[in-house]
Amino acid sequence: MIVQLVVASGSRAGQIIPVSVEKFIVGRAEDCHLKPRSEVISRYHCAILVGDDVVVRDLGSKNGVHLNGEKINAEQKLKNSDLLAIGPLEFYVHITYEDDFPAGLPTSGSHISWLAQSGSGMGVAESTDTVLLDHLKSLNQETKTEPEQPVLNLLKKFL
């Protein structure tokens, strides 16, 4: 399973943040995986837990965590395309299950964090890049939605 947060708004809209560990911590503390520079974010604000399901847990933050506009009070299961607000930051949740991958697409290791890398050295063949773009297009056609332009531009930049 590959879990990513896609920045929903602001100057970094469309940026992909891979959730590459089973317990992904968001907060201002040095040992957090995602460290926003906002005083509105608690030192240990929330955790995204990846197992059989993907869930978000508020870690006692002062300003809370909102899922699809509702403040969460307990651990909540995340679904693909949920809107997750962590303090002032908003992310779309993107979850891809291995069964959803076309043949030949890498599904293990670093959770294909190469999507968020730039330049050379990605270690992924060009044909795989084409497979990924084709797969994303087919998913959008199946759900009859158009992808947001910043996400497409970001993918094209790195693939």
GROMACS .gro file of C-alpha atoms in nm:
model
  159
    1MET     CA    1   0.000   0.000   0.000
    2ILE     CA    2   0.126   0.346  -0.087
    3VAL     CA    3   0.002   0.642   0.114
    4GLN     CA    4   0.066   1.001   0.013
    5LEU     CA    5  -0.048   1.342   0.126
    6VAL     CA    6  -0.106   1.592  -0.154
    7VAL     CA    7  -0.092   1.957  -0.047
    8ALA     CA    8  -0.439   2.098  -0.120
    9SER     CA    9  -0.376   2.472  -0.127
   10GLY     CA   10  -0.122   2.749  -0.098
   11SER     CA   11   0.211   2.796  -0.270
   12ARG     CA   12   0.290   2.425  -0.243
   13ALA     CA   13  -0.044   2.300  -0.380
   14GLY     CA   14   0.005   1.969  -0.557
   15GLN     CA   15   0.326   1.879  -0.372
   16ILE     CA   16   0.329   1.509  -0.282
   17ILE     CA   17   0.444   1.399   0.061
   18PRO     CA   18   0.501   1.023   0.084
   19VAL     CA   19   0.392   0.858   0.409
   20SER     CA   20   0.681   0.614   0.405
   21VAL     CA   21   0.672   0.465   0.756
   22GLU     CA   22   0.407   0.280   0.956
   23LYS     CA   23   0.381   0.560   1.216
   24PHE     CA   24   0.417   0.896   1.038
   25ILE     CA   25   0.427   1.183   1.290
   26VAL     CA   26   0.335   1.542   1.202
   27GLY     CA   27   0.454   1.815   1.438
   28ARG     CA   28   0.718   2.077   1.506
   29ALA     CA   29   0.949   1.847   1.709
   30GLU     CA   30   1.282   1.751   1.551
   31ASP     CA   31   1.197   1.379   1.542
   32CYS     CA   32   0.871   1.425   1.345
   33HIS     CA   33   0.851   1.306   0.985
   34LEU     CA   34   0.668   1.617   0.863
   35LYS     CA   35   0.775   1.938   1.041
   36PRO     CA   36   0.561   2.239   0.946
   37ARG     CA   37   0.700   2.574   1.058
   38SER     CA   38   0.378   2.702   1.209
   39GLU     CA   39   0.318   2.785   1.573
   40VAL     CA   40  -0.039   2.661   1.519
   41ILE     CA   41   0.101   2.308   1.481
   42SER     CA   42   0.177   2.129   1.810
   43ARG     CA   43   0.516   1.970   1.875
   44TYR     CA   44   0.350   1.630   1.828
   45HIS     CA   45   0.027   1.715   1.647
   46CYS     CA   46  -0.095   1.389   1.492
   47ALA     CA   47   0.007   1.049   1.362
   48ILE     CA   48  -0.087   0.872   1.041
   49LEU     CA   49  -0.077   0.499   1.103
   50VAL     CA   50  -0.039   0.259   0.811
   51GLY     CA   51  -0.135  -0.105   0.862
   52ASP     CA   52  -0.428  -0.302   0.725
   53ASP     CA   53  -0.604   0.037   0.716
   54VAL     CA   54  -0.474   0.392   0.718
   55VAL     CA   55  -0.584   0.596   1.019
   56VAL     CA   56  -0.514   0.938   1.163
   57ARG     CA   57  -0.481   0.998   1.537
   58ASP     CA   58  -0.473   1.339   1.707
   59LEU     CA   59  -0.188   1.336   1.961
   60GLY     CA   60  -0.352   1.590   2.192
   61SER     CA   61  -0.289   1.888   1.969
   62LYS     CA   62  -0.410   2.232   2.074
   63ASN     CA   63  -0.574   2.318   1.739
   64GLY     CA   64  -0.698   1.974   1.643
   65VAL     CA   65  -0.719   1.763   1.332
   66HIS     CA   66  -1.012   1.782   1.091
   67LEU     CA   67  -1.122   1.514   0.847
   68ASN     CA   68  -1.351   1.631   0.567
   69GLY     CA   69  -1.440   1.941   0.770
   70GLU     CA   70  -1.518   1.757   1.096
   71LYS     CA   71  -1.292   1.769   1.401
   72ILE     CA   72  -1.182   1.422   1.502
   73ASN     CA   73  -1.190   1.312   1.866
   74ALA     CA   74  -1.068   0.958   1.820
   75GLU     CA   75  -0.868   0.759   1.572
   76GLN     CA   76  -1.033   0.787   1.228
   77LYS     CA   77  -0.991   0.569   0.921
   78LEU     CA   78  -0.868   0.756   0.613
   79LYS     CA   79  -1.000   0.691   0.265
   80ASN     CA   80  -0.867   0.789  -0.074
   81SER     CA   81  -0.940   1.159  -0.154
   82ASP     CA   82  -1.027   1.253   0.206
   83LEU     CA   83  -0.943   1.612   0.299
   84LEU     CA   84  -0.718   1.613   0.606
   85ALA     CA   85  -0.662   1.945   0.787
   86ILE     CA   86  -0.376   1.959   1.034
   87GLY     CA   87  -0.391   2.302   1.191
   88PRO     CA   88  -0.390   2.545   0.896
   89LEU     CA   89  -0.252   2.286   0.651
   90GLU     CA   90  -0.481   2.091   0.419
   91PHE     CA   91  -0.394   1.769   0.238
   92TYR     CA   92  -0.577   1.530   0.011
   93VAL     CA   93  -0.514   1.170   0.112
   94HIS     CA   94  -0.403   0.943  -0.170
   95ILE     CA   95  -0.400   0.568  -0.099
   96THR     CA   96  -0.307   0.312  -0.362
   97TYR     CA   97  -0.334  -0.059  -0.293
   98GLU     CA   98  -0.100  -0.309  -0.460
   99ASP     CA   99  -0.397  -0.468  -0.641
  100ASP     CA  100  -0.450  -0.131  -0.815
  101PHE     CA  101  -0.101  -0.124  -0.969
  102PRO     CA  102  -0.047  -0.215  -1.331
  103ALA     CA  103   0.206  -0.490  -1.398
  104GLY     CA  104   0.566  -0.370  -1.387
  105LEU     CA  105   0.513  -0.079  -1.147
  106PRO     CA  106   0.737  -0.085  -0.838
  107THR     CA  107   0.532  -0.140  -0.522
  108SER     CA  108   0.784  -0.203  -0.249
  109GLY     CA  109   1.091  -0.053  -0.094
  110SER     CA  110   1.061   0.320  -0.036
  111HIS     CA  111   0.689   0.328  -0.123
  112ILE     CA  112   0.791   0.479  -0.458
  113SER     CA  113   0.894   0.799  -0.285
  114TRP     CA  114   1.066   0.874  -0.615
  115LEU     CA  115   0.741   1.050  -0.704
  116ALA     CA  116   0.850   1.331  -0.476
  117GLN     CA  117   1.214   1.334  -0.587
  118SER     CA  118   1.362   1.537  -0.867
  119GLY     CA  119   1.635   1.493  -1.121
  120SER     CA  120   1.824   1.181  -1.211
  121GLY     CA  121   1.897   0.876  -1.005
  122MET     CA  122   1.535   0.779  -0.954
  123GLY     CA  123   1.614   0.423  -1.056
  124VAL     CA  124   1.287   0.379  -1.243
  125ALA     CA  125   1.280   0.294  -1.612
  126GLU     CA  126   1.114   0.541  -1.846
  127SER     CA  127   0.860   0.276  -1.946
  128THR     CA  128   0.746   0.259  -1.582
  129ASP     CA  129   0.694   0.635  -1.586
  130THR     CA  130   0.462   0.595  -1.882
  131VAL     CA  131   0.280   0.309  -1.708
  132LEU     CA  132   0.221   0.530  -1.403
  133LEU     CA  133   0.087   0.822  -1.606
  134ASP     CA  134  -0.139   0.589  -1.805
  135HIS     CA  135  -0.261   0.430  -1.482
  136LEU     CA  136  -0.342   0.771  -1.330
  137LYS     CA  137  -0.532   0.870  -1.644
  138SER     CA  138  -0.735   0.547  -1.636
  139LEU     CA  139  -0.819   0.599  -1.268
  140ASN     CA  140  -0.942   0.950  -1.345
  141GLN     CA  141  -1.156   0.819  -1.631
  142GLU     CA  142  -1.303   0.548  -1.407
  143THR     CA  143  -1.401   0.803  -1.142
  144LYS     CA  144  -1.500   1.059  -1.408
  145THR     CA  145  -1.294   1.329  -1.242
  146GLU     CA  146  -1.028   1.553  -1.383
  147PRO     CA  147  -0.697   1.559  -1.195
  148GLU     CA  148  -0.594   1.889  -1.046
  149GLN     CA  149  -0.348   2.065  -1.275
  150PRO     CA  150  -0.078   2.120  -1.007
  151VAL     CA  151  -0.064   1.745  -0.942
  152LEU     CA  152  -0.035   1.665  -1.312
  153ASN     CA  153   0.235   1.929  -1.359
  154LEU     CA  154   0.427   1.789  -1.063
  155LEU     CA  155   0.407   1.434  -1.195
  156LYS     CA  156   0.518   1.540  -1.543
  157LYS     CA  157   0.812   1.727  -1.393
  158PHE     CA  158   0.943   1.419  -1.216
  159LEU     CA  159   0.851   1.148  -1.464
   0.00000   0.00000   0.00000
